[in-house]
PDB file of C-alpha atoms and ligand atoms in Angstrom:
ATOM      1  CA  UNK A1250    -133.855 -39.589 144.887  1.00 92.00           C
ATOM      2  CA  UNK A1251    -130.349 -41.056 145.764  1.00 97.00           C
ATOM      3  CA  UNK A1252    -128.985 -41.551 149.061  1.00 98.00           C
ATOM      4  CA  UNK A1253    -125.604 -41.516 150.091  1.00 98.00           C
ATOM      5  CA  UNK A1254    -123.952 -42.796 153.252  1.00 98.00           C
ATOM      6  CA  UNK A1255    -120.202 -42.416 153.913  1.00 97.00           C
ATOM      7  CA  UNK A1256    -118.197 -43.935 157.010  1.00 97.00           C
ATOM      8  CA  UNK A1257    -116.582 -41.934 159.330  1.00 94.00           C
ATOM      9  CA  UNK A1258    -113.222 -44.639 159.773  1.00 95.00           C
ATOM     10  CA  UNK A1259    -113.051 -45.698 156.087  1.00 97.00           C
ATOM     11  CA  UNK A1260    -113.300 -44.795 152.270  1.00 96.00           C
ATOM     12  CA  UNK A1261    -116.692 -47.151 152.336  1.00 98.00           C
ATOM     13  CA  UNK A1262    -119.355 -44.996 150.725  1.00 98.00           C
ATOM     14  CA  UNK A1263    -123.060 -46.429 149.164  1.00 98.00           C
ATOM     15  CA  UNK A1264    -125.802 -45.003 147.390  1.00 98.00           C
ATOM     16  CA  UNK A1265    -128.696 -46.234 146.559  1.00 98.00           C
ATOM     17  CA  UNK A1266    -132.196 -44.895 145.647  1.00 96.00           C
ATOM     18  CA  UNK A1267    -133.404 -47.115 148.778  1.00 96.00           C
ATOM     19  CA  UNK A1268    -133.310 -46.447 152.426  1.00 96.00           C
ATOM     20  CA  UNK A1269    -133.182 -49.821 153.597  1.00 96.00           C
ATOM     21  CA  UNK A1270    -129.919 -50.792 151.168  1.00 97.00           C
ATOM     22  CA  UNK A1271    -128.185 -47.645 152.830  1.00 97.00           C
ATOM     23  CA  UNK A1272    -129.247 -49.015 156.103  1.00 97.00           C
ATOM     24  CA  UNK A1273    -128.333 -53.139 155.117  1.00 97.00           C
ATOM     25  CA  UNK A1274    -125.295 -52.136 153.935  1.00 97.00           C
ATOM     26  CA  UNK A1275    -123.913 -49.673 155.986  1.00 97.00           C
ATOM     27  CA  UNK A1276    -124.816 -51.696 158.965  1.00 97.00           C
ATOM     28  CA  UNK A1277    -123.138 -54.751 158.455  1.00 96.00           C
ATOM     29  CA  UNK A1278    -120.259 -52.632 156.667  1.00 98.00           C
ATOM     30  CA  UNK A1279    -119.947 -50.650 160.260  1.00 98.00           C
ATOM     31  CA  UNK A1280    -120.406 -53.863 161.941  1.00 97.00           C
ATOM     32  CA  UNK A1281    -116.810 -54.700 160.085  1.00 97.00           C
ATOM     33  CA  UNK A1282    -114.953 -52.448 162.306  1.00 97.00           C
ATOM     34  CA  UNK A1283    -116.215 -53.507 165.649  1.00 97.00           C
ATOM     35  CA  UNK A1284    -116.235 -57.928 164.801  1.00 95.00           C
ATOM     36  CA  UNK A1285    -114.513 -57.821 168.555  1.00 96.00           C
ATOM     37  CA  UNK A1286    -117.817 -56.229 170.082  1.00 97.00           C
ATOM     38  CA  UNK A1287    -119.309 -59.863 168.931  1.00 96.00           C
ATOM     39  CA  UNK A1288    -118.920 -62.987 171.298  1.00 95.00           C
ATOM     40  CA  UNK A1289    -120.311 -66.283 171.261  1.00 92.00           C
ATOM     41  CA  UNK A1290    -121.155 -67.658 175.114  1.00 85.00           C
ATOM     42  CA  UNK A1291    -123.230 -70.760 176.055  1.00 83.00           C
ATOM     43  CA  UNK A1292    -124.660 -71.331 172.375  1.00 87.00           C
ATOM     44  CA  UNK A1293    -126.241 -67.585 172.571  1.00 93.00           C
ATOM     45  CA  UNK A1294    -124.008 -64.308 170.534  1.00 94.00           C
ATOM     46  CA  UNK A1295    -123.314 -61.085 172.687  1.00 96.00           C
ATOM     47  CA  UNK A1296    -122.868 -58.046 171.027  1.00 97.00           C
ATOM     48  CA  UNK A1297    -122.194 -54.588 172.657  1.00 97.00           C
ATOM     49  CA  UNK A1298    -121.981 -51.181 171.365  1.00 98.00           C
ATOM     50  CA  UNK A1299    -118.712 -49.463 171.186  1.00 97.00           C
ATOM     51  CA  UNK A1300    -120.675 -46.076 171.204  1.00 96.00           C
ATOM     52  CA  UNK A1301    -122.984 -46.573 174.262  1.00 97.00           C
ATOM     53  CA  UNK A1302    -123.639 -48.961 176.979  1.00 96.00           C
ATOM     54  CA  UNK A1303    -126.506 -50.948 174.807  1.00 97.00           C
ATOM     55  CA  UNK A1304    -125.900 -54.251 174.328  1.00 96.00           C
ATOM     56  CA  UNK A1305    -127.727 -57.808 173.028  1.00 95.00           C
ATOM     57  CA  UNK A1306    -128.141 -61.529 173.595  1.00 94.00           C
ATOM     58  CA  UNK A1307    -129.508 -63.927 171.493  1.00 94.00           C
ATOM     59  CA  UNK A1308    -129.933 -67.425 170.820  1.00 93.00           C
ATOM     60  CA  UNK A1309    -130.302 -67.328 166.639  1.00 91.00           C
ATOM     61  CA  UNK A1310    -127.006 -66.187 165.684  1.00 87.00           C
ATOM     62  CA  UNK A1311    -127.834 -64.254 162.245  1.00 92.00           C
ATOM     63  CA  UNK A1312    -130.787 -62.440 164.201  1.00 94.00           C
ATOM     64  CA  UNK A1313    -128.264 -61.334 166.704  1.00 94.00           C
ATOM     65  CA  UNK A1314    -125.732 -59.675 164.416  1.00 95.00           C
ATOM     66  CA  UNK A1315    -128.451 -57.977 162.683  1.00 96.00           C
ATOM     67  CA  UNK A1316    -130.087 -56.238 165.194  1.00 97.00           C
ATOM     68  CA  UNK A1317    -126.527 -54.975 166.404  1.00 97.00           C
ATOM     69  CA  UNK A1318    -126.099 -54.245 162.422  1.00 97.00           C
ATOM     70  CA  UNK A1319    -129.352 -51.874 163.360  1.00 97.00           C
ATOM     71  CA  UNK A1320    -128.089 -50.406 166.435  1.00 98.00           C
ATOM     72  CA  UNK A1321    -124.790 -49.877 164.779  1.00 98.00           C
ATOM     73  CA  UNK A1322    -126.320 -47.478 162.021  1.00 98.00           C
ATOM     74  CA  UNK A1323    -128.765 -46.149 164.645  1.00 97.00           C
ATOM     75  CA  UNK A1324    -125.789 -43.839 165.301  1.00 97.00           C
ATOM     76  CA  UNK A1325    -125.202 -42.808 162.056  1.00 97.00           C
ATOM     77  CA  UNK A1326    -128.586 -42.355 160.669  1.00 97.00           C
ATOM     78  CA  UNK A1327    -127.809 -38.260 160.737  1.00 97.00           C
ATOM     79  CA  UNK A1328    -125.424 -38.660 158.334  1.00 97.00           C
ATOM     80  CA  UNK A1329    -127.008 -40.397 155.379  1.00 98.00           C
ATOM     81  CA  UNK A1330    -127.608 -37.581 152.431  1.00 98.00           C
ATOM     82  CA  UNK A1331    -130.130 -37.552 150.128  1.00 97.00           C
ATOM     83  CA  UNK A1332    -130.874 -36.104 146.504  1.00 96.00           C
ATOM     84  CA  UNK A1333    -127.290 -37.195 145.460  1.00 97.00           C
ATOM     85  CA  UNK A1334    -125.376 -38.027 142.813  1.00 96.00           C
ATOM     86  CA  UNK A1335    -122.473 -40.542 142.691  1.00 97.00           C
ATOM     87  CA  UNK A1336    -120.324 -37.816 140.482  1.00 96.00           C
ATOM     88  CA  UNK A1337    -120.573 -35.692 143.085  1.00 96.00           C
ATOM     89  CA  UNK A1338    -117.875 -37.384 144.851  1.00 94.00           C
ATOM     90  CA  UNK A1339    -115.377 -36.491 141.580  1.00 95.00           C
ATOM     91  CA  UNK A1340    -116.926 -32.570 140.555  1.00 94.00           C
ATOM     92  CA  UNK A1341    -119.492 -34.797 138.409  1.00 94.00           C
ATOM     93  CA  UNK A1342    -116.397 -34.753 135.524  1.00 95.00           C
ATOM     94  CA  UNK A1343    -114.124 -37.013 135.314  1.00 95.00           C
ATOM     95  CA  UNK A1344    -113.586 -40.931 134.557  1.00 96.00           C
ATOM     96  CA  UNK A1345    -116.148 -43.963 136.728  1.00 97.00           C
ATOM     97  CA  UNK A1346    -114.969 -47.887 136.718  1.00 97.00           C
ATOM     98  CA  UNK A1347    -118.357 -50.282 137.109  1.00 97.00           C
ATOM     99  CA  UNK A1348    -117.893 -53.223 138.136  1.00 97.00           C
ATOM    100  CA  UNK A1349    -120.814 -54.930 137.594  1.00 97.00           C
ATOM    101  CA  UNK A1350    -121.708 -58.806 135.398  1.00 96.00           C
ATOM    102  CA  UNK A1351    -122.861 -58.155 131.761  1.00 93.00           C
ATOM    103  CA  UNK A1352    -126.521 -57.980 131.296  1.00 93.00           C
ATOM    104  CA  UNK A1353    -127.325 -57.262 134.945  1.00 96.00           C
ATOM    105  CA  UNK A1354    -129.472 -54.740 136.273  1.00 96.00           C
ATOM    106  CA  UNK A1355    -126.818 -53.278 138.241  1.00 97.00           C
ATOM    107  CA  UNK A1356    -124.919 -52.209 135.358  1.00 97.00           C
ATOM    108  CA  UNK A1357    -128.061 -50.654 133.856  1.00 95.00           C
ATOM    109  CA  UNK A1358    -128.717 -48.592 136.759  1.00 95.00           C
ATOM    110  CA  UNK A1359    -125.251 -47.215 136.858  1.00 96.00           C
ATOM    111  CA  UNK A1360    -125.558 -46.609 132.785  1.00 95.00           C
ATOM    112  CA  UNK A1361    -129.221 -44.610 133.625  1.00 94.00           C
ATOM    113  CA  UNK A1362    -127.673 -42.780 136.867  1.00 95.00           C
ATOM    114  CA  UNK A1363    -124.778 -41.508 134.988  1.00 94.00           C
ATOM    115  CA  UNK A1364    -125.896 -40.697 131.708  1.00 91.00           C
ATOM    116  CA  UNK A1365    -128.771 -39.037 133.220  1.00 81.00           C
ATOM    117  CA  UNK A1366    -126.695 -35.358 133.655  1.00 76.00           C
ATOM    118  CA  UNK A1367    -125.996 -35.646 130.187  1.00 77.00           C
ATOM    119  CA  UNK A1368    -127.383 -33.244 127.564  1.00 89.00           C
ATOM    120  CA  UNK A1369    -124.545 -35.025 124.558  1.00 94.00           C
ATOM    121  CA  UNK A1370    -124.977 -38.955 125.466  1.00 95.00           C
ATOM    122  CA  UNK A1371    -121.959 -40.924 123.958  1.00 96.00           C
ATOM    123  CA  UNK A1372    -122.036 -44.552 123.619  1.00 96.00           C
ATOM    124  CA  UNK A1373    -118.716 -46.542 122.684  1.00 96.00           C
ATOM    125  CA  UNK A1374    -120.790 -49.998 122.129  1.00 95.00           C
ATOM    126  CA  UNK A1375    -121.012 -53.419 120.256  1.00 92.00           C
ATOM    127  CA  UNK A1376    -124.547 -53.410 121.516  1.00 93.00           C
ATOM    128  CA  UNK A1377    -125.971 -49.937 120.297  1.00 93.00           C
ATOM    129  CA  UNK A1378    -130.168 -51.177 120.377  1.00 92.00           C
ATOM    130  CA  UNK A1379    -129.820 -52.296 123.698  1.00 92.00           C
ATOM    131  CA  UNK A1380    -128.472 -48.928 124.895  1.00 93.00           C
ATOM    132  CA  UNK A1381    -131.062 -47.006 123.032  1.00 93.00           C
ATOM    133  CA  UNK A1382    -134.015 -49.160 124.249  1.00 92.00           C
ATOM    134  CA  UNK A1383    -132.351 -48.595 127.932  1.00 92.00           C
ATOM    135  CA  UNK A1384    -132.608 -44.509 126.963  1.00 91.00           C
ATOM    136  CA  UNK A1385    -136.035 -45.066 125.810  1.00 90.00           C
ATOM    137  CA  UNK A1386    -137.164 -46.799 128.542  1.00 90.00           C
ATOM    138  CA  UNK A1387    -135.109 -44.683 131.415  1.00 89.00           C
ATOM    139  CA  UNK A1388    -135.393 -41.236 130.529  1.00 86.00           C
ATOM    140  CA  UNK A1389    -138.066 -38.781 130.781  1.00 84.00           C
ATOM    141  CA  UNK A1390    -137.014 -37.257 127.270  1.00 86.00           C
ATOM    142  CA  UNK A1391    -134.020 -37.964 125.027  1.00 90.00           C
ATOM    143  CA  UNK A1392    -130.677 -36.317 125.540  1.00 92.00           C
ATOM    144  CA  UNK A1393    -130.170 -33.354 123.008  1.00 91.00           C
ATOM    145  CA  UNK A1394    -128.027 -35.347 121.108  1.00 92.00           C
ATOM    146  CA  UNK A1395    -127.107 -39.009 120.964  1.00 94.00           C
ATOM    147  CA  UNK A1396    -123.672 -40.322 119.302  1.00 95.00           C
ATOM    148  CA  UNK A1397    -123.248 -44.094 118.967  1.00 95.00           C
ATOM    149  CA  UNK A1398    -119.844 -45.239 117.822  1.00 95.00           C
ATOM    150  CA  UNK A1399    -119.796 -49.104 117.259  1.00 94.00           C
ATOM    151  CA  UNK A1400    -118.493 -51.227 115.045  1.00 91.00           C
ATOM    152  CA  UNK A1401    -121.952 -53.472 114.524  1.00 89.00           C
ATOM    153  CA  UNK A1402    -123.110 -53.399 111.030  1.00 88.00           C
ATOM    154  CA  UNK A1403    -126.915 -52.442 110.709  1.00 86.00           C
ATOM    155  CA  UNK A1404    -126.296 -51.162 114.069  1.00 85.00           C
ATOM    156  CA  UNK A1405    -130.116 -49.661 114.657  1.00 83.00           C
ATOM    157  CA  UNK A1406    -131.482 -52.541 112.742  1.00 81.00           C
ATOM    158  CA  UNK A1407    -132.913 -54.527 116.123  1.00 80.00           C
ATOM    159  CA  UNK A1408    -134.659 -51.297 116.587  1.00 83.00           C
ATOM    160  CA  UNK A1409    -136.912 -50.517 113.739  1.00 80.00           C
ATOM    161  CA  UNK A1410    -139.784 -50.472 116.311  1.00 83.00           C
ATOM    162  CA  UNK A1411    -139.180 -47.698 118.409  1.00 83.00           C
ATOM    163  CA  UNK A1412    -139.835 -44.110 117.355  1.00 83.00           C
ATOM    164  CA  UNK A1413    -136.636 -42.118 117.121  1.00 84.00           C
ATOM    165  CA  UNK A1414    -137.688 -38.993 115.689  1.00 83.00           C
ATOM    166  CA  UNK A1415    -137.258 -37.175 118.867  1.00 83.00           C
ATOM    167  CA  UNK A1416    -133.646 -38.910 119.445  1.00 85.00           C
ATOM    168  CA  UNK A1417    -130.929 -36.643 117.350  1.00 89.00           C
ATOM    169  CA  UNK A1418    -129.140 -39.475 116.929  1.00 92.00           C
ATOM    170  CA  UNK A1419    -126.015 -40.039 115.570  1.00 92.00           C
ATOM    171  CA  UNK A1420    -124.045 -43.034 114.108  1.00 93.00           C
ATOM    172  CA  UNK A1421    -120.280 -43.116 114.126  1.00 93.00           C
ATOM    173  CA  UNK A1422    -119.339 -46.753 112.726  1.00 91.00           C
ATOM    174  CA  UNK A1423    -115.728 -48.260 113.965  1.00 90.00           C
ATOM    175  CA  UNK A1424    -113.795 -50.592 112.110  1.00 87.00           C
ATOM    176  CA  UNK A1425    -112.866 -53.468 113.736  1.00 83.00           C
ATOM    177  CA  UNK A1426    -109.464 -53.609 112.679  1.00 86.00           C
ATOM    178  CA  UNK A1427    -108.786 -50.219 114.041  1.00 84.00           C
ATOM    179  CA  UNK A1428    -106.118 -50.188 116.744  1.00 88.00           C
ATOM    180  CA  UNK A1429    -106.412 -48.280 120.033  1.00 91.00           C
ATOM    181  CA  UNK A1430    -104.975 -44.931 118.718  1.00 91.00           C
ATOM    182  CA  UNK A1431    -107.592 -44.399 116.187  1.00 92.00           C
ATOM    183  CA  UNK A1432    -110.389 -45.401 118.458  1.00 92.00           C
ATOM    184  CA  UNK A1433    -108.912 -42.811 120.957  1.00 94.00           C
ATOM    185  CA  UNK A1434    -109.251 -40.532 117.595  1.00 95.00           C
ATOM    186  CA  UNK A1435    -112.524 -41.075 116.709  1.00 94.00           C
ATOM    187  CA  UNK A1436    -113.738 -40.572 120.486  1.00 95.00           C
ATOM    188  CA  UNK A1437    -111.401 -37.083 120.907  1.00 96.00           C
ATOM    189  CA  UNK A1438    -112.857 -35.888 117.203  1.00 95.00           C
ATOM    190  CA  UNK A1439    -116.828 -36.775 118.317  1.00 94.00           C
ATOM    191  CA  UNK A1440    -115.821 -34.946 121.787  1.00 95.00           C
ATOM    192  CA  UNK A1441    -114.357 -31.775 119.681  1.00 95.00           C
ATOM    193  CA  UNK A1442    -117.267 -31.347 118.012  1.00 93.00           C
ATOM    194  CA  UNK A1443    -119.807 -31.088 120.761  1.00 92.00           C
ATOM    195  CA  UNK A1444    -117.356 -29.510 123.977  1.00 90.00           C
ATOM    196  CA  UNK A1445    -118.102 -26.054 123.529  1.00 86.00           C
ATOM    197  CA  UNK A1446    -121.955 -27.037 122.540  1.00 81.00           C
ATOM    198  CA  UNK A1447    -124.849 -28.391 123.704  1.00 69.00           C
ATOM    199  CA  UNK A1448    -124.507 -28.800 127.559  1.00 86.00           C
ATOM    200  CA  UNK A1449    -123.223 -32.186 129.532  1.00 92.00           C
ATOM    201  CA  UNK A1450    -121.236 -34.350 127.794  1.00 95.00           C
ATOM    202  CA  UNK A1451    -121.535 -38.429 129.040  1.00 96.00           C
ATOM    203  CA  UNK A1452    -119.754 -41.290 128.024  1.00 96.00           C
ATOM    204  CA  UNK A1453    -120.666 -44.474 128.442  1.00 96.00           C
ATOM    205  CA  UNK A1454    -117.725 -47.166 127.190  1.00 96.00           C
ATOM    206  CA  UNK A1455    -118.577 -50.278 127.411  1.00 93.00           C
ATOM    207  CA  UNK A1456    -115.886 -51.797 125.338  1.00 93.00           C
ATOM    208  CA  UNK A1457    -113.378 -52.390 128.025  1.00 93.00           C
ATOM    209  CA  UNK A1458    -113.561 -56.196 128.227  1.00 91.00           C
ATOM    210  CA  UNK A1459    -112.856 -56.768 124.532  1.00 91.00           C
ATOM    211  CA  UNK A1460    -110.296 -54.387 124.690  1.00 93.00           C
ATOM    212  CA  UNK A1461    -108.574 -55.925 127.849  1.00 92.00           C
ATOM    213  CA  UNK A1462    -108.956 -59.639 125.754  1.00 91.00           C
ATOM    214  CA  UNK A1463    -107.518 -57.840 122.706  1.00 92.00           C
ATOM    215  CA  UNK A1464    -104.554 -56.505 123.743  1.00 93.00           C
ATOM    216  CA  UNK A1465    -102.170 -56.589 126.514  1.00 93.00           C
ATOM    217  CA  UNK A1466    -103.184 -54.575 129.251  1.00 95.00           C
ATOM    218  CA  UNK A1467    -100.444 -51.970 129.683  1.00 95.00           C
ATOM    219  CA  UNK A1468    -101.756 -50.832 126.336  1.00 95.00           C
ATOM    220  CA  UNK A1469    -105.104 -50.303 127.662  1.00 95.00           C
ATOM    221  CA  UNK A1470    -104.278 -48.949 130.702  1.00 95.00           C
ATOM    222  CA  UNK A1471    -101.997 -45.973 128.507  1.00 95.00           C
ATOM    223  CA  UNK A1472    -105.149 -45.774 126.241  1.00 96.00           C
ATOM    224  CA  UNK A1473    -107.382 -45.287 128.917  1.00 95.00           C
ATOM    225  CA  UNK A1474    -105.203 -42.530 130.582  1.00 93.00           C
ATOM    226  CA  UNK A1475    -105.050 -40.603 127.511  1.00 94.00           C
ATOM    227  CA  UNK A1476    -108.707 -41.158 126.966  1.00 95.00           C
ATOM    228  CA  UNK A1477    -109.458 -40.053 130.113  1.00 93.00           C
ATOM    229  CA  UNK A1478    -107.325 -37.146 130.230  1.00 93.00           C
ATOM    230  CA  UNK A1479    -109.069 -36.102 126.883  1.00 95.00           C
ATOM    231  CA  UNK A1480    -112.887 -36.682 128.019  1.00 95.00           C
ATOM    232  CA  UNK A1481    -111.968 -34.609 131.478  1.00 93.00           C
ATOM    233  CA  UNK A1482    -110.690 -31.901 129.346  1.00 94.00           C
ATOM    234  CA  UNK A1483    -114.125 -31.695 127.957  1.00 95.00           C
ATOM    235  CA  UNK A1484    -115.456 -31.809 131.340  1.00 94.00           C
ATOM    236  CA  UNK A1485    -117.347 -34.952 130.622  1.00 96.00           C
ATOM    237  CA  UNK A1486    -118.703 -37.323 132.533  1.00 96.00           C
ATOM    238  CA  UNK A1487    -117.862 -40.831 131.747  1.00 96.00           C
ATOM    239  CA  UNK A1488    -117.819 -44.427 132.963  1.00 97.00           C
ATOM    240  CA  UNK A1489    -116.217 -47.412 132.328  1.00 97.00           C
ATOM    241  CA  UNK A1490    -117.821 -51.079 132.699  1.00 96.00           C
ATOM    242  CA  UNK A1491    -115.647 -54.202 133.961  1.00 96.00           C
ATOM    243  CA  UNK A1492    -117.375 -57.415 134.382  1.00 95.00           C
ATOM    244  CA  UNK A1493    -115.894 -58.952 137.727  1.00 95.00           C
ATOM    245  CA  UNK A1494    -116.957 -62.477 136.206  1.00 95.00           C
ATOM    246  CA  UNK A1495    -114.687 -62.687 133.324  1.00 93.00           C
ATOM    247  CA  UNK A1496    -111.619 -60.260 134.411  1.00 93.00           C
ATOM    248  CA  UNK A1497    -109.633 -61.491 137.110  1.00 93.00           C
ATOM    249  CA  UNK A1498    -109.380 -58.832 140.590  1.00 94.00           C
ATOM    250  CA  UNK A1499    -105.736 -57.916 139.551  1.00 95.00           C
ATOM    251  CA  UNK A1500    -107.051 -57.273 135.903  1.00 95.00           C
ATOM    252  CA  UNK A1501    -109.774 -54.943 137.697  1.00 95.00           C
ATOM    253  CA  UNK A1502    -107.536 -53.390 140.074  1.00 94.00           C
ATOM    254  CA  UNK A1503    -104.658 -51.897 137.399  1.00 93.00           C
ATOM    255  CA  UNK A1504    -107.690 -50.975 135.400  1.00 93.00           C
ATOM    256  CA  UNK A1505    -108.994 -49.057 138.119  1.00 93.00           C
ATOM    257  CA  UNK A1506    -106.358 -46.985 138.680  1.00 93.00           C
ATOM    258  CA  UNK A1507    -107.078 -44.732 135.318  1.00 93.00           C
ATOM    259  CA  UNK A1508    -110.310 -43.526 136.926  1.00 94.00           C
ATOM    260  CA  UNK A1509    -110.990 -41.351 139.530  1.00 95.00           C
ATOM    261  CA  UNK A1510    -113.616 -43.648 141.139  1.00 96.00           C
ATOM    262  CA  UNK A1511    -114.344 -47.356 140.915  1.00 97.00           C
ATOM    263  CA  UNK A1512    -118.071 -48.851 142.074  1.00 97.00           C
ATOM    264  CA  UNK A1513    -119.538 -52.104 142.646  1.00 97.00           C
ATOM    265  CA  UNK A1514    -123.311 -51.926 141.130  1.00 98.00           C
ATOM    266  CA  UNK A1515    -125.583 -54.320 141.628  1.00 96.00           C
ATOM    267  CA  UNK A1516    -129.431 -54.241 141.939  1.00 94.00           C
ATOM    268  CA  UNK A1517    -130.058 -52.509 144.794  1.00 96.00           C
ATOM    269  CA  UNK A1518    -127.138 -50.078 145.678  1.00 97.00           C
ATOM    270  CA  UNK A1519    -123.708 -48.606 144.279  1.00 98.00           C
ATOM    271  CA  UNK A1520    -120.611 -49.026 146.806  1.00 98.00           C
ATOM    272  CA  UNK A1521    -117.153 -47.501 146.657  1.00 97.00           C
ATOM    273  CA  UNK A1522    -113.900 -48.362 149.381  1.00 94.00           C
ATOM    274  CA  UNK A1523    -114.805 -51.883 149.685  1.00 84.00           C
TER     275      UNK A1523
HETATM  276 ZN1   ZN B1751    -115.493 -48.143 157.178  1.00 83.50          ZN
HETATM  277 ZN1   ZN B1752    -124.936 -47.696 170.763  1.00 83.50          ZN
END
């Protein structure tokens, strides 16, 4: 179950599978509008509530803020939603930035949450056994067809141990030396062949880092407009992962502006607006 929780003065909005990270974070992010209704007076912190005549003193400082944090989302408990997905916010079709490190559980809880509407999973990976061990250890049941394209040799060779007959898989190898257009190509050709079949389509591109080291970025901005344009005509839902450690905020920022939606994920909640 997914919760989602959506301020009332700002394009904030956080989901999470957890109560208490909707409440944690929407607190303190309400609490970010009203830093005036905090004072400091004779080494204790005041706080008073812009919505009611409640109001606080304490001596520990952090203890203070948080239970005006509480109050704060007191008033807006109503409005949290449940049984939610984050694609709901963009017609679940359309084109998701993640920002999230490499490796981290964040990012794999955005790759399960999306690519678990999917009935055609597409992967765009160097690192095709980790995303089919993440399937195999996420999902109820296997999508009803699985395309990897990657340009790792052997790429289901790490995998020999996991039973795949149930997985319709499918690989698609890349050259290396392709350039952007032909990627772009191979992804539209994949997408042609399953849009009028088989249900959902989700794509999960994780490439976006080597591209952006590869080649300039106005190129992969163009690339990913066409892309997206292409993958939305298929009414697929697909995300994009950015690693905030290695690609600078400006980097992240023109990027973003190809998708409809761009998330922070990290291990306990997804947040857009911030
Ligand atoms: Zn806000
Ligand atoms: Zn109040």
């Amino acid at each position: 179950m997914v919760y989602r929780f959506q301020c009332r003065r700002c394009p904030f909005t956080v989901w999470s599978t957890r109560r208490d990270a909707i409440a944690d974070a929407a607190g303190s992010h309400i609490l970010s509008h009203y830093r005036e209704r905090v004072t400091k007076q004779d080494f204790r912190i005041r706080w008073s509530c812009p919505h009611c005549e409640r109001s606080g003193q304490h001596h520990d400082g952090d203890a203070g803020v948080e239970r005006f944090e509480q109050h704060l989302f007191e008033h807006v408990e109503s409005s949290v939603e449940s049984g939610v997905h984050v694609a709901d916010d963009i017609d679940r079709t359309g084109g998701v930035l993640v920002r999230a490190p490499r490796g981290s559980t964040g990012l794999d809880n955005a790759r399960v949450h999306f690519l678990s509407p999917g009935g055609v999973v597409l992967f765009v990976t160097t690192a095709p056994a980790e995303r089919i061990r993440l399937l195999d250890d996420a999902l109820n049941e296997w999508p009803a067809r699985t395309i990897i394209l990657t340009t790792k040799p052997d790429p289901l060779g790490d995998i020999s141990e996991l039973d795949l007959s149930a997985a319709s898989l499918e690989v698609v190898r890349l050259d290396s030396r392709l350039g952007l257009s032909e990627v772009g190509e191979t992804i539209s050709r994949v997408v042609g062949e399953y849009e009028d079949v088989g249900g959902k389509i989700v794509a999960a591109f994780d490439i976006l880092p080597e591209l952006v080291e590869k080649f300039d970025l106005q190129t992969v901005f163009k690339f990913l407009h066409v892309l997206d344009t292409r993958l939305t005509r298929a009414d697929a839902l697909s995300h994009y992962h950015v690693d905030p450690r290695t690609q600078s905020q400006s980097t992240i920022n023109v990027l973003g502006q190809a998708f409809d939606l761009s998330i922070v994920a990290d291990d306990r909640r997804f947040v857009a607006g911030e």
